[in-house]
Tab-separated table of N, CA and C in Angstrom:
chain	number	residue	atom	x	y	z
A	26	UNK	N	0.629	-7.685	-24.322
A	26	UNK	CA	1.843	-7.527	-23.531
A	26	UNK	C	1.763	-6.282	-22.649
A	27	UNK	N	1.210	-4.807	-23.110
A	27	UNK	CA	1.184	-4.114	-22.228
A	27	UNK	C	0.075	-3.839	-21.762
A	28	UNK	N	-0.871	-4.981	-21.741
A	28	UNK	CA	-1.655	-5.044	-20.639
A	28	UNK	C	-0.975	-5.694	-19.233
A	29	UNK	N	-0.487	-6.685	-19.793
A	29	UNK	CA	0.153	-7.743	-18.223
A	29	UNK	C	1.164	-6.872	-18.160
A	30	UNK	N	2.024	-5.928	-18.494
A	30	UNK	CA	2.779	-5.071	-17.985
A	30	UNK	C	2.423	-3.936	-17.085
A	31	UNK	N	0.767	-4.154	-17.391
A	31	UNK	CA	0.361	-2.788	-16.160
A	31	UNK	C	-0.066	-3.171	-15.034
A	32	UNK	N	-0.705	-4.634	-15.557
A	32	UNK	CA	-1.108	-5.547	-14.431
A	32	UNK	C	0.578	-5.419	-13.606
A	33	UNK	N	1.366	-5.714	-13.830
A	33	UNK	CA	2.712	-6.401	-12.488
A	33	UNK	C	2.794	-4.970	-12.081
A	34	UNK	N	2.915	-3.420	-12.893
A	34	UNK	CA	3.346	-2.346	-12.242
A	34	UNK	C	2.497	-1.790	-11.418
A	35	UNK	N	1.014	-2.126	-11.526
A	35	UNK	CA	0.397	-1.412	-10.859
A	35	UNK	C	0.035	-2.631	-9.830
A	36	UNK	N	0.050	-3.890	-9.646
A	36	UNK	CA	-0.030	-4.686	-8.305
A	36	UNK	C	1.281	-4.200	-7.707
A	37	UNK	N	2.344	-4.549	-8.227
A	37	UNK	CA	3.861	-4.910	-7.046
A	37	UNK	C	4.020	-3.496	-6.980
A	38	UNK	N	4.251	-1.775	-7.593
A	38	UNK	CA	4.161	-0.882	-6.974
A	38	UNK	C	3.652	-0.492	-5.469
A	39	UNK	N	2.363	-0.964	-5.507
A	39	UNK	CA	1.791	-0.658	-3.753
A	39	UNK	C	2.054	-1.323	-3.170
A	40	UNK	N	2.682	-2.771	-3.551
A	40	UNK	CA	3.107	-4.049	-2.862
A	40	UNK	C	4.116	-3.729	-2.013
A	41	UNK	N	5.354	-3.526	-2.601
A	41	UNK	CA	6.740	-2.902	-2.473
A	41	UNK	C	6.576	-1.616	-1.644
A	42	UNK	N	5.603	-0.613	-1.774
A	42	UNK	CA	5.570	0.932	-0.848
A	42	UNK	C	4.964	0.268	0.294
A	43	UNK	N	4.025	-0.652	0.088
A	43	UNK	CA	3.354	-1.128	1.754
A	43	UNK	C	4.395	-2.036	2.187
A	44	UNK	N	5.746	-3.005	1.666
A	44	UNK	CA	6.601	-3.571	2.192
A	44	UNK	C	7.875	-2.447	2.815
A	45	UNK	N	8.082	-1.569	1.833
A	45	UNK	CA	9.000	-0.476	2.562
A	45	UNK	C	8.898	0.386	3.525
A	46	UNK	N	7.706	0.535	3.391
A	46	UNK	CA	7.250	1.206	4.558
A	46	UNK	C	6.320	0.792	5.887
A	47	UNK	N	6.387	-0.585	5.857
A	47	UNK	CA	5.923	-1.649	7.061
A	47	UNK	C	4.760	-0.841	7.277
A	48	UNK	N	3.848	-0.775	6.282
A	48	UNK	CA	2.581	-0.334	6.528
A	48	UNK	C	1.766	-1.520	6.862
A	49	UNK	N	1.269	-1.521	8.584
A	49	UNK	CA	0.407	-2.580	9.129
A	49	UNK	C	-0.081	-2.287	10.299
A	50	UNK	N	-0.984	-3.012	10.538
A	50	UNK	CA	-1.499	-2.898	12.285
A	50	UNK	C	-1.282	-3.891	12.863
A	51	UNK	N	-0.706	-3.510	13.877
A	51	UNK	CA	-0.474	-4.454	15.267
A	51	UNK	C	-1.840	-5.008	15.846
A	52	UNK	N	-1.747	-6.228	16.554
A	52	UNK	CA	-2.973	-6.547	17.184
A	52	UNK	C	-3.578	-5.634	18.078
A	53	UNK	N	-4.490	-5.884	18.523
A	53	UNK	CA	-4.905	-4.575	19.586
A	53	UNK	C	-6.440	-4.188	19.153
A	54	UNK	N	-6.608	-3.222	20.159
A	54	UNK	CA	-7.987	-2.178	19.653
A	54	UNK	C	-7.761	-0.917	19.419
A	55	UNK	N	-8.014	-0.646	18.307
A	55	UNK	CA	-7.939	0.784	17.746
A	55	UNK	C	-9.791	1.629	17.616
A	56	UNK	N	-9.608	2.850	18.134
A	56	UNK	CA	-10.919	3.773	17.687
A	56	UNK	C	-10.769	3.560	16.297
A	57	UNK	N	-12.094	3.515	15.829
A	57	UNK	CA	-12.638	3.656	14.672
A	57	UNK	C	-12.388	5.269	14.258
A	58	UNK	N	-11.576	5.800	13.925
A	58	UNK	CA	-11.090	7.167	13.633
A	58	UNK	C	-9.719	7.223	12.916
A	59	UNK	N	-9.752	8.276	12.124
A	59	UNK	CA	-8.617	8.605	11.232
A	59	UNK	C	-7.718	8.914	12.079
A	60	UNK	N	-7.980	9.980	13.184
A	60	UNK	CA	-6.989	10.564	13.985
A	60	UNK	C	-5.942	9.202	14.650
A	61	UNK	N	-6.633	7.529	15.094
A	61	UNK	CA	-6.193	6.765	15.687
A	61	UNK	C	-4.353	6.298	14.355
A	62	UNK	N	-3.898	6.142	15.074
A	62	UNK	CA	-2.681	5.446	13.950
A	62	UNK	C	-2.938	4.052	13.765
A	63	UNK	N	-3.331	3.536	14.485
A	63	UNK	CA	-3.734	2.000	14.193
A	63	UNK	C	-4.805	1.968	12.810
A	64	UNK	N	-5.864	2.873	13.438
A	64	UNK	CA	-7.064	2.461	12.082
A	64	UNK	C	-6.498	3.455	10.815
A	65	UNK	N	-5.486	4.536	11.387
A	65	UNK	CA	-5.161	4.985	9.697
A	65	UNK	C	-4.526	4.135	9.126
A	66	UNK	N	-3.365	3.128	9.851
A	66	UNK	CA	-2.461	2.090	8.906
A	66	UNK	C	-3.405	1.504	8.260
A	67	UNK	N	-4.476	1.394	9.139
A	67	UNK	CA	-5.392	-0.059	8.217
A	67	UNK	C	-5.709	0.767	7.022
A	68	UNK	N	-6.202	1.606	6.990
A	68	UNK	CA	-7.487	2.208	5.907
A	68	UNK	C	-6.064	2.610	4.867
A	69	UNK	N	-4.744	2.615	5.368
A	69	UNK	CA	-3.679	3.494	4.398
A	69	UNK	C	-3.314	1.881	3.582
A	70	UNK	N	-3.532	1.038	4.794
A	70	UNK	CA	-2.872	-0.978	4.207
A	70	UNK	C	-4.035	-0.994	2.560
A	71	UNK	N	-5.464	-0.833	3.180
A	71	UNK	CA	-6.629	-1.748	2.656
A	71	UNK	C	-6.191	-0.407	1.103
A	72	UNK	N	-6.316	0.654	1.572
A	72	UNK	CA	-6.163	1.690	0.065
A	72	UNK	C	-5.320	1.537	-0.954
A	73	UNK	N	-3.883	0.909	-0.404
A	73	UNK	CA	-2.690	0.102	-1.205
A	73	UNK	C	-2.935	-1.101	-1.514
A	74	UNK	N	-3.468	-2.254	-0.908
A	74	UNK	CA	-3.430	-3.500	-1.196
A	74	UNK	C	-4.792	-3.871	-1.838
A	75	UNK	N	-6.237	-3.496	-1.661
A	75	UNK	CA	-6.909	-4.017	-2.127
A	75	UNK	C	-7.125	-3.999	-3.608
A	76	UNK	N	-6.999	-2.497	-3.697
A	76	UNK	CA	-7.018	-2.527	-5.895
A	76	UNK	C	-5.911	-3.517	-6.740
A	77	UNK	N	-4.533	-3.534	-5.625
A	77	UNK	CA	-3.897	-4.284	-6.241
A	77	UNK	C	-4.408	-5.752	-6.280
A	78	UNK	N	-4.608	-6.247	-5.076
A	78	UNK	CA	-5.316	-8.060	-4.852
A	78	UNK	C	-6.317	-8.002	-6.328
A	79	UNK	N	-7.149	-6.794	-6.479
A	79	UNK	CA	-8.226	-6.999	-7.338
A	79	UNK	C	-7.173	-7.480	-9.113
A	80	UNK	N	-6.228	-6.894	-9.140
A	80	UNK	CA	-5.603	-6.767	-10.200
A	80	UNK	C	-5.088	-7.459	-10.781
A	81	UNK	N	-4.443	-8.468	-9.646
A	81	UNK	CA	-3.733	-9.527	-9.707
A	81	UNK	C	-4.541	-10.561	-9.861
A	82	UNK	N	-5.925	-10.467	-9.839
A	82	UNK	CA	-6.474	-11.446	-9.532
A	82	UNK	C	-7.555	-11.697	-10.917
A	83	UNK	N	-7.068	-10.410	-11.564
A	83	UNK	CA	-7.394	-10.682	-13.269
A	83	UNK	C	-6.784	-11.711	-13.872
A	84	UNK	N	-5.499	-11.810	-13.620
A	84	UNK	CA	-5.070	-13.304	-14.308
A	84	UNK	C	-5.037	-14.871	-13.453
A	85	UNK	N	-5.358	-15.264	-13.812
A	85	UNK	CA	-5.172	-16.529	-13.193
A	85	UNK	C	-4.397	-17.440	-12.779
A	86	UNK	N	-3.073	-16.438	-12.555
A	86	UNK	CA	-1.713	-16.785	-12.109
A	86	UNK	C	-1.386	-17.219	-10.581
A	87	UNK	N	-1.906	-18.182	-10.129
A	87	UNK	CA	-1.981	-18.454	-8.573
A	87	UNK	C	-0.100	-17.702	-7.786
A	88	UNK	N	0.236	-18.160	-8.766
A	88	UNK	CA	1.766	-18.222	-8.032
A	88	UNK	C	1.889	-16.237	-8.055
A	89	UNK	N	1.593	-16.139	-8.871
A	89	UNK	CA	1.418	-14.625	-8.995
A	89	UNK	C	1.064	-14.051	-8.081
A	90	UNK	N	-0.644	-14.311	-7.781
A	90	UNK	CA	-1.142	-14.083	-6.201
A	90	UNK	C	-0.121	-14.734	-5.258
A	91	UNK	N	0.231	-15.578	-4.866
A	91	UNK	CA	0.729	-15.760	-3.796
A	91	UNK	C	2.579	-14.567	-4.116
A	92	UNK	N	2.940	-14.401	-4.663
A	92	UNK	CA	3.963	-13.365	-4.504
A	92	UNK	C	3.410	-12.054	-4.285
A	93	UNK	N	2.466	-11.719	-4.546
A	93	UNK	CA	1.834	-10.537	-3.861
A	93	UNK	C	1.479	-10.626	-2.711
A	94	UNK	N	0.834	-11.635	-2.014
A	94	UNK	CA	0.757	-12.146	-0.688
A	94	UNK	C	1.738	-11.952	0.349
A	95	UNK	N	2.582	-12.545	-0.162
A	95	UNK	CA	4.239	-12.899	0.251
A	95	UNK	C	4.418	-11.306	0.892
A	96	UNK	N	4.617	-10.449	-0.870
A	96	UNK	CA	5.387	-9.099	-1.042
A	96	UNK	C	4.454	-8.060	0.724
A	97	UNK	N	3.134	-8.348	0.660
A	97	UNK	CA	2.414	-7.649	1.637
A	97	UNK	C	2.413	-8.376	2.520
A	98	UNK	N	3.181	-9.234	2.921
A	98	UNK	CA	3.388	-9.753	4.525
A	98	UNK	C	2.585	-11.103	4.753
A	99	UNK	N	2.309	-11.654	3.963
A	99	UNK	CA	1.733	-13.502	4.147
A	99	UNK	C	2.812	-14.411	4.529
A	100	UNK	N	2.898	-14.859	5.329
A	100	UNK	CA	3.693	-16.314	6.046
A	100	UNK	C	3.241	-17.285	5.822
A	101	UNK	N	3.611	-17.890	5.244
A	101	UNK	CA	2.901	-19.076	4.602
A	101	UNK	C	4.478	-20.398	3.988
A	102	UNK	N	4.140	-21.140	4.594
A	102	UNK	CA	5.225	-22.415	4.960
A	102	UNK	C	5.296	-23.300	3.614
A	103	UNK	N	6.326	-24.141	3.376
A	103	UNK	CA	7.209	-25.321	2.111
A	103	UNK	C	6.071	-25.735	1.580
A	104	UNK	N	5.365	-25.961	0.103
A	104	UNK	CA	4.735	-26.947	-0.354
A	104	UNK	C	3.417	-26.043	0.158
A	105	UNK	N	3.125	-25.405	0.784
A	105	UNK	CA	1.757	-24.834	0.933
A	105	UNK	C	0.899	-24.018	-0.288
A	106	UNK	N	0.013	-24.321	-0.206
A	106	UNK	CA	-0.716	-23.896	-1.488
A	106	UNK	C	-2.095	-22.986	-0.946
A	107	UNK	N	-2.702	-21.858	-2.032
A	107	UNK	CA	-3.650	-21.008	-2.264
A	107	UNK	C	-4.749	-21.627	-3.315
A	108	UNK	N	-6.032	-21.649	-3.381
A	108	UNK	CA	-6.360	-21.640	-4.295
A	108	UNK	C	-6.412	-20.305	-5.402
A	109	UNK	N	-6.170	-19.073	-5.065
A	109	UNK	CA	-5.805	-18.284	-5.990
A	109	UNK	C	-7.361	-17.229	-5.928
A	110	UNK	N	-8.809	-17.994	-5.528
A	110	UNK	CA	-9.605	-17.302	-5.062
A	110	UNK	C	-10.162	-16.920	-3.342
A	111	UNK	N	-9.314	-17.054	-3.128
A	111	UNK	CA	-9.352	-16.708	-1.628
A	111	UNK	C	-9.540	-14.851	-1.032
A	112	UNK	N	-9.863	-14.640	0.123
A	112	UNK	CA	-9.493	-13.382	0.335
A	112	UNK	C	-9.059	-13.279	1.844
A	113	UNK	N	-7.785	-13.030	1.646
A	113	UNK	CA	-7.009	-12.440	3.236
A	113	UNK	C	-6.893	-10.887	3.464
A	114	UNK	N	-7.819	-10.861	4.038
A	114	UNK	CA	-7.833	-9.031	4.099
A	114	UNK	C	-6.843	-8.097	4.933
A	115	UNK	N	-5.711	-8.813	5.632
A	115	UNK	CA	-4.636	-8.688	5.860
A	115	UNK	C	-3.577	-9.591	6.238
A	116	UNK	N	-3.002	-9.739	5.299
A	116	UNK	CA	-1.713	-11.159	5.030
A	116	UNK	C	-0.697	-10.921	6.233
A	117	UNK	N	-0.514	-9.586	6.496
A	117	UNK	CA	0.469	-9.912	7.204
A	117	UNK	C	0.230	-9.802	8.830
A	118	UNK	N	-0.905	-10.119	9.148
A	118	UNK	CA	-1.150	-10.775	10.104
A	118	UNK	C	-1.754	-12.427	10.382
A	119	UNK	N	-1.542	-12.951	8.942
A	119	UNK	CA	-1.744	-14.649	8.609
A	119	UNK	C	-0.559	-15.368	8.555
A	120	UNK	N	-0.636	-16.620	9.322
A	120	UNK	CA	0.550	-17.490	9.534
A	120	UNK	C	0.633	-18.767	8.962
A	121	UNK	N	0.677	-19.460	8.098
A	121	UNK	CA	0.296	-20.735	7.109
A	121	UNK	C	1.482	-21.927	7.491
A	122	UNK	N	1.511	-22.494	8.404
A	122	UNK	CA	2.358	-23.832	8.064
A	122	UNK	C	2.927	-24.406	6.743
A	123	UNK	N	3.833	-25.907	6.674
A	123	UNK	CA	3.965	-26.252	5.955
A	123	UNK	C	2.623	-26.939	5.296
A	124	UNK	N	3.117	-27.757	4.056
A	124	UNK	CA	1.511	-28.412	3.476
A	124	UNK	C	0.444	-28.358	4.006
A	125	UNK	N	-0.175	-27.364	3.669
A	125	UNK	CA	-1.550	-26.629	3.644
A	125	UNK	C	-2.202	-26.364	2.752
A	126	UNK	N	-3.481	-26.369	2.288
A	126	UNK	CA	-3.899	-26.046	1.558
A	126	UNK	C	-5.147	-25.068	1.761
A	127	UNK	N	-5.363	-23.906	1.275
A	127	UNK	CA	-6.093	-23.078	1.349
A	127	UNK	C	-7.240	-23.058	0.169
A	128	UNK	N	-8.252	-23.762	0.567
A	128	UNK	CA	-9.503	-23.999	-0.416
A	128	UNK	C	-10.066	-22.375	-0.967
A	129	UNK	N	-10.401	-22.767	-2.072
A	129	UNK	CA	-11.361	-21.503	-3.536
A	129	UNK	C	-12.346	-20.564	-2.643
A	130	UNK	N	-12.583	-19.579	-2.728
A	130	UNK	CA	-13.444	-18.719	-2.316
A	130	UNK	C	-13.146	-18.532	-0.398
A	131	UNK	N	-12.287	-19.073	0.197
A	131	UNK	CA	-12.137	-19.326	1.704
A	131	UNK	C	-11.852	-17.625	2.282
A	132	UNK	N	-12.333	-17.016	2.959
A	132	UNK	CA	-11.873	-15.779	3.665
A	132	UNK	C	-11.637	-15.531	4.630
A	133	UNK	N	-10.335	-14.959	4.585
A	133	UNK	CA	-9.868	-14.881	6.279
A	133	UNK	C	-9.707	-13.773	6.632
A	134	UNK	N	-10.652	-12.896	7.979
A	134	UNK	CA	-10.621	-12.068	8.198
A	134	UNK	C	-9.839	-11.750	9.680
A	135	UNK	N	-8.629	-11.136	9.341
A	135	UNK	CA	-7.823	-10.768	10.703
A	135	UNK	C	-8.013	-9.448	11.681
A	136	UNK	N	-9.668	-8.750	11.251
A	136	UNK	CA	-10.006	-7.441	11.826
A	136	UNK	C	-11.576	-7.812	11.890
A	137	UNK	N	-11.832	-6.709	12.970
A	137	UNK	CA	-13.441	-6.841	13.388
A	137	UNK	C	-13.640	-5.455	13.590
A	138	UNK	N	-14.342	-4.687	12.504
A	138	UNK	CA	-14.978	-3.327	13.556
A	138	UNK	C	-16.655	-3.063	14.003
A	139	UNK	N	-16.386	-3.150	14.832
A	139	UNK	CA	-17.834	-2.253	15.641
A	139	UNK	C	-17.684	-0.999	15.974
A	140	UNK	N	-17.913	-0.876	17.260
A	140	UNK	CA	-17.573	0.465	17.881
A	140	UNK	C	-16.080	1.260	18.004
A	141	UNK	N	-14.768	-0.115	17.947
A	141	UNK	CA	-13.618	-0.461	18.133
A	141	UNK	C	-13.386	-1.212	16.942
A	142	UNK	N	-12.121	-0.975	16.344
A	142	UNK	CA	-11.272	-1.988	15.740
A	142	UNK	C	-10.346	-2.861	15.938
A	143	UNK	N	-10.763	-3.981	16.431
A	143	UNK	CA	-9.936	-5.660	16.935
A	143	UNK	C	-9.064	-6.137	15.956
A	144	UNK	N	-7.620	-6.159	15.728
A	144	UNK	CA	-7.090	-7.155	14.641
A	144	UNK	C	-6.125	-7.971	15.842
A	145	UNK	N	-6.800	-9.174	15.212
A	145	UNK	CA	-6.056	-9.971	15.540
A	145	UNK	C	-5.141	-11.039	14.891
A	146	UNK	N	-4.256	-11.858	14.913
A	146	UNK	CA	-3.299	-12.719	14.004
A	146	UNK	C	-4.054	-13.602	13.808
A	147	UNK	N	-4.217	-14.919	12.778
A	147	UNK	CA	-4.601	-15.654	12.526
A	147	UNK	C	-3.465	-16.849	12.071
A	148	UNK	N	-3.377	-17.757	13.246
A	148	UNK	CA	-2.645	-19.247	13.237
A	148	UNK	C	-2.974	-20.129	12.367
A	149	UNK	N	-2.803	-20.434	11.178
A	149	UNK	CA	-2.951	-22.114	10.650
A	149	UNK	C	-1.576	-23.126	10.379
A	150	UNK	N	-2.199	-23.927	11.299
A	150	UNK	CA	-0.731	-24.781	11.309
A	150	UNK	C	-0.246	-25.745	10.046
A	151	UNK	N	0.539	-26.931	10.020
A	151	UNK	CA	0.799	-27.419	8.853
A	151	UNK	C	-0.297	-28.551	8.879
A	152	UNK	N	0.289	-29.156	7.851
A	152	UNK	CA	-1.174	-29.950	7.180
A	152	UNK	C	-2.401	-30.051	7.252
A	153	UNK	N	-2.463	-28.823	6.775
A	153	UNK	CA	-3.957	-28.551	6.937
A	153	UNK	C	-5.008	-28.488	5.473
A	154	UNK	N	-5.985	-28.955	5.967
A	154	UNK	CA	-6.948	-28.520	4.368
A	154	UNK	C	-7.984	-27.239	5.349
A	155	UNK	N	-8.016	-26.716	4.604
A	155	UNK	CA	-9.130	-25.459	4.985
A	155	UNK	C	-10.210	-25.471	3.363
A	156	UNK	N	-10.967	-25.706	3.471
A	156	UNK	CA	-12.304	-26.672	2.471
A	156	UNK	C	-12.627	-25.131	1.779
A	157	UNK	N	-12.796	-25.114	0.395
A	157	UNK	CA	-13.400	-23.963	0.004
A	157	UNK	C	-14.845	-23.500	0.855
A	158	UNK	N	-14.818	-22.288	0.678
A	158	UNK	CA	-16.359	-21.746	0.811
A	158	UNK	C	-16.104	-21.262	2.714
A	159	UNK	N	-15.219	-21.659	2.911
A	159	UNK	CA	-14.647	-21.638	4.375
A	159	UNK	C	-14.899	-19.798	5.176
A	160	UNK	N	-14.960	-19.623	6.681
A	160	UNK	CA	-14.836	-18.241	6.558
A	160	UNK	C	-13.946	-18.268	8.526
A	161	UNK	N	-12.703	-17.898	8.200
A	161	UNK	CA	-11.972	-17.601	9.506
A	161	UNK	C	-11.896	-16.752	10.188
A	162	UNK	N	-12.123	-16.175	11.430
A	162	UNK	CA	-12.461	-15.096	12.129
A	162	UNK	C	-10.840	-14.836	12.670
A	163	UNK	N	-10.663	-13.178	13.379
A	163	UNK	CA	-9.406	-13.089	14.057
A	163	UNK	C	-9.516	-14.145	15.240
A	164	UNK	N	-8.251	-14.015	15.235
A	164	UNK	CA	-7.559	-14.736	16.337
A	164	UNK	C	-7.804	-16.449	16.616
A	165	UNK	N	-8.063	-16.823	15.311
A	165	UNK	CA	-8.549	-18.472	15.423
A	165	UNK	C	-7.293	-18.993	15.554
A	166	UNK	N	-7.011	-19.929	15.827
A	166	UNK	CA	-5.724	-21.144	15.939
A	166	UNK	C	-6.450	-22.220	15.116
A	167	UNK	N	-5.972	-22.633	14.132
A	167	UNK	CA	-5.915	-23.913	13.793
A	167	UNK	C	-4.783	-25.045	13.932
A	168	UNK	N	-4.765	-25.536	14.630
A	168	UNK	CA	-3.355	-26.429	14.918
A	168	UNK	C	-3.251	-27.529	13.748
A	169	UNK	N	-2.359	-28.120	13.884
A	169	UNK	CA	-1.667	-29.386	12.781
A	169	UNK	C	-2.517	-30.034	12.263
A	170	UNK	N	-2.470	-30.563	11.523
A	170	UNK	CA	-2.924	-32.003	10.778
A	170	UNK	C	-4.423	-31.858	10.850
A	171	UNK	N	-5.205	-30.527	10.603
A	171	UNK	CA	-6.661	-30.187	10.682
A	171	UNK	C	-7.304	-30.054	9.516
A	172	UNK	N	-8.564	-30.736	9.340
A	172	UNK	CA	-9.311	-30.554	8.543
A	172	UNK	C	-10.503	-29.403	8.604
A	173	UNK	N	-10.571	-28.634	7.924
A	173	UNK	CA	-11.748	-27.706	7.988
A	173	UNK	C	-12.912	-27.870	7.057
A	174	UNK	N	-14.052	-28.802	7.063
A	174	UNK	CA	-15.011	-29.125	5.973
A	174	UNK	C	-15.236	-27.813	5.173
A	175	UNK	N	-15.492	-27.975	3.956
A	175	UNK	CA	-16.167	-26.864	3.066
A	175	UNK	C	-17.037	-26.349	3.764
A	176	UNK	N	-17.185	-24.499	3.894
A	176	UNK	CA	-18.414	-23.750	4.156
A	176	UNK	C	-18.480	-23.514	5.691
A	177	UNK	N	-17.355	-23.704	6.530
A	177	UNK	CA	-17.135	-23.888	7.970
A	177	UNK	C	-16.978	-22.531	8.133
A	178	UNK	N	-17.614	-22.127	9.477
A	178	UNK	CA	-16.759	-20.391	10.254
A	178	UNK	C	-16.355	-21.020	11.201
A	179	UNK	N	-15.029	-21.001	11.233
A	179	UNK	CA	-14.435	-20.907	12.560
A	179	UNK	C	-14.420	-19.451	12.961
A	180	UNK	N	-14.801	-19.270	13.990
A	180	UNK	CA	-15.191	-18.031	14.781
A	180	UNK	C	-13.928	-17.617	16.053
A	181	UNK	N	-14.018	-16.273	16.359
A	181	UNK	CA	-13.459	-15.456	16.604
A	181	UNK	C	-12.493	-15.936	17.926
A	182	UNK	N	-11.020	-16.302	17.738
A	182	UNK	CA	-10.311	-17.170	18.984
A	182	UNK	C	-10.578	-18.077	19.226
A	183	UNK	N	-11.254	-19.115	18.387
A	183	UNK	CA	-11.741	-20.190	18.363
A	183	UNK	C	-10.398	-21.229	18.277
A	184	UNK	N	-9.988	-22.292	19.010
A	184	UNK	CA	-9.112	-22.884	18.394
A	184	UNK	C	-9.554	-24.850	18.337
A	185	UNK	N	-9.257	-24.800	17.038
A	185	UNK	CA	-9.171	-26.527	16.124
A	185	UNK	C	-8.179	-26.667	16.914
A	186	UNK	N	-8.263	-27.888	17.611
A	186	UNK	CA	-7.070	-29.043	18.017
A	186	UNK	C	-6.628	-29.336	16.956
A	187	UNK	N	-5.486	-29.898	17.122
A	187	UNK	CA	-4.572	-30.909	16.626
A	187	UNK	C	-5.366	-32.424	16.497
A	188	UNK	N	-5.526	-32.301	14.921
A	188	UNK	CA	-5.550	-33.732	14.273
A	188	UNK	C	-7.159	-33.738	14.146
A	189	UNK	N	-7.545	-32.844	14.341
A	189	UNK	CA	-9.420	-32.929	14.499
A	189	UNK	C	-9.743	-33.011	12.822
A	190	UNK	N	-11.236	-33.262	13.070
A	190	UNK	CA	-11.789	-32.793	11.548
A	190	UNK	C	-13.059	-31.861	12.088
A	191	UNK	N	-13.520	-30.863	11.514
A	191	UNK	CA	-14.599	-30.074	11.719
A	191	UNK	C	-15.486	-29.373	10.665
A	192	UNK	N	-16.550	-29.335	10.878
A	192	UNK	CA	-17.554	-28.595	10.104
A	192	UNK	C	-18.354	-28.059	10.798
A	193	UNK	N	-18.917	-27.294	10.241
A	193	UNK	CA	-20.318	-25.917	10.791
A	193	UNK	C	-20.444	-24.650	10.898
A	194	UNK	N	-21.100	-24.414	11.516
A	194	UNK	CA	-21.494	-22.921	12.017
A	194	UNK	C	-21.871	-22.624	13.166
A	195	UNK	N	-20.785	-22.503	14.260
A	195	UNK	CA	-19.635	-22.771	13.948
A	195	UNK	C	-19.078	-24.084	13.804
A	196	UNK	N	-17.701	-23.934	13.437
A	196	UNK	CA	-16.864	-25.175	13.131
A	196	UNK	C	-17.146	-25.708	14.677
A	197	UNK	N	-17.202	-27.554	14.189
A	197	UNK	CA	-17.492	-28.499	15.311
A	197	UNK	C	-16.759	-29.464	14.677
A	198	UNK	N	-16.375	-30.135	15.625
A	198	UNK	CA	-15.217	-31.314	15.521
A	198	UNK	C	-16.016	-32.520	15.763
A	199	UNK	N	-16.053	-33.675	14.222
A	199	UNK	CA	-16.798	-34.347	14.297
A	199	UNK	C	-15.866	-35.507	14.074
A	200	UNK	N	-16.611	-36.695	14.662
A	200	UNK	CA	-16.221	-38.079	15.042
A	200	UNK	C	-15.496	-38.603	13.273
């Protein structure tokens, strides 16, 4: 018992300080530097949220994860589902339609750094399957009623039509 009691205080604590204090980055390009406010939110987001994701993700409580999701800014629509091993490395720039499903191990990354730090939002519309093993770049659109085969990158502003099915590297929309 007071193990899963340290588990909820020590996930939803940073959950709740990064919700009160709208700790996030806006889209844009930020210098790779502390001095920038953009890349400190990030590095202040990833320092609060990631030990917790890790924590939460000791039990195998999907619904659990997804209220931590939620608590750090995930949009995510009626009847939509997580597999519970996923990684969104910032939720609250992810947008989830209704009935969706988000396949096991799938990662969605809403930042790019090189020289510059790019975050961009990431669109998935409703009825969607996104196939485990999956990997989403910023700024992809996935529109409605899309299939994403297992093990697919959709790449960076890439956007899935409406009603397609796709697989690859990158994702390709096949007959």
């Amino acid at each position: 018992f007071c193990f899963l009691f340290f588990i909820l205080f020590e996930t939803f604590i940073p959950g709740l300080f990064i919700r009160l204090f709208r700790i996030k980055v806006d889209e844009g390009e930020y210098e790779v530097s502390i001095k920038d406010k953009g890349f400190f939110n990030h590095l202040l987001f990833f320092t609060l949220y990631r030990p917790s994701l890790m924590l939460v993700g000791i039990i195998p409580l999907v619904p659990l994860r997804l209220r931590f999701l939620k608590l750090v800014g995930l949009t995510i629509g009626k009847d939509s589902m997580i597999a519970g091993t996923e990684l969104i490395d910032e939720p609250y720039a992810v947008i989830i339609g209704d009935n969706t499903l988000i396949g096991g191990y799938t990662m969605i990354y809403t930042h790019l750094s090189f020289k510059k730090m790019i975050n961009k939002k990431i669109r998935i519309g409703s009825n969607c399957f996104i196939g485990n093993k999956s990997v989403i770049f910023p700024g992809a659109i996935i529109e409605d009623d899309v299939i994403v085969k297992p093990g697919s990158v959709v790449l960076e502003d890439q956007v899935l039509k409406k009603g397609g099915i796709y697989q690859g590297n990158p994702a390709k929309k096949i007959p």
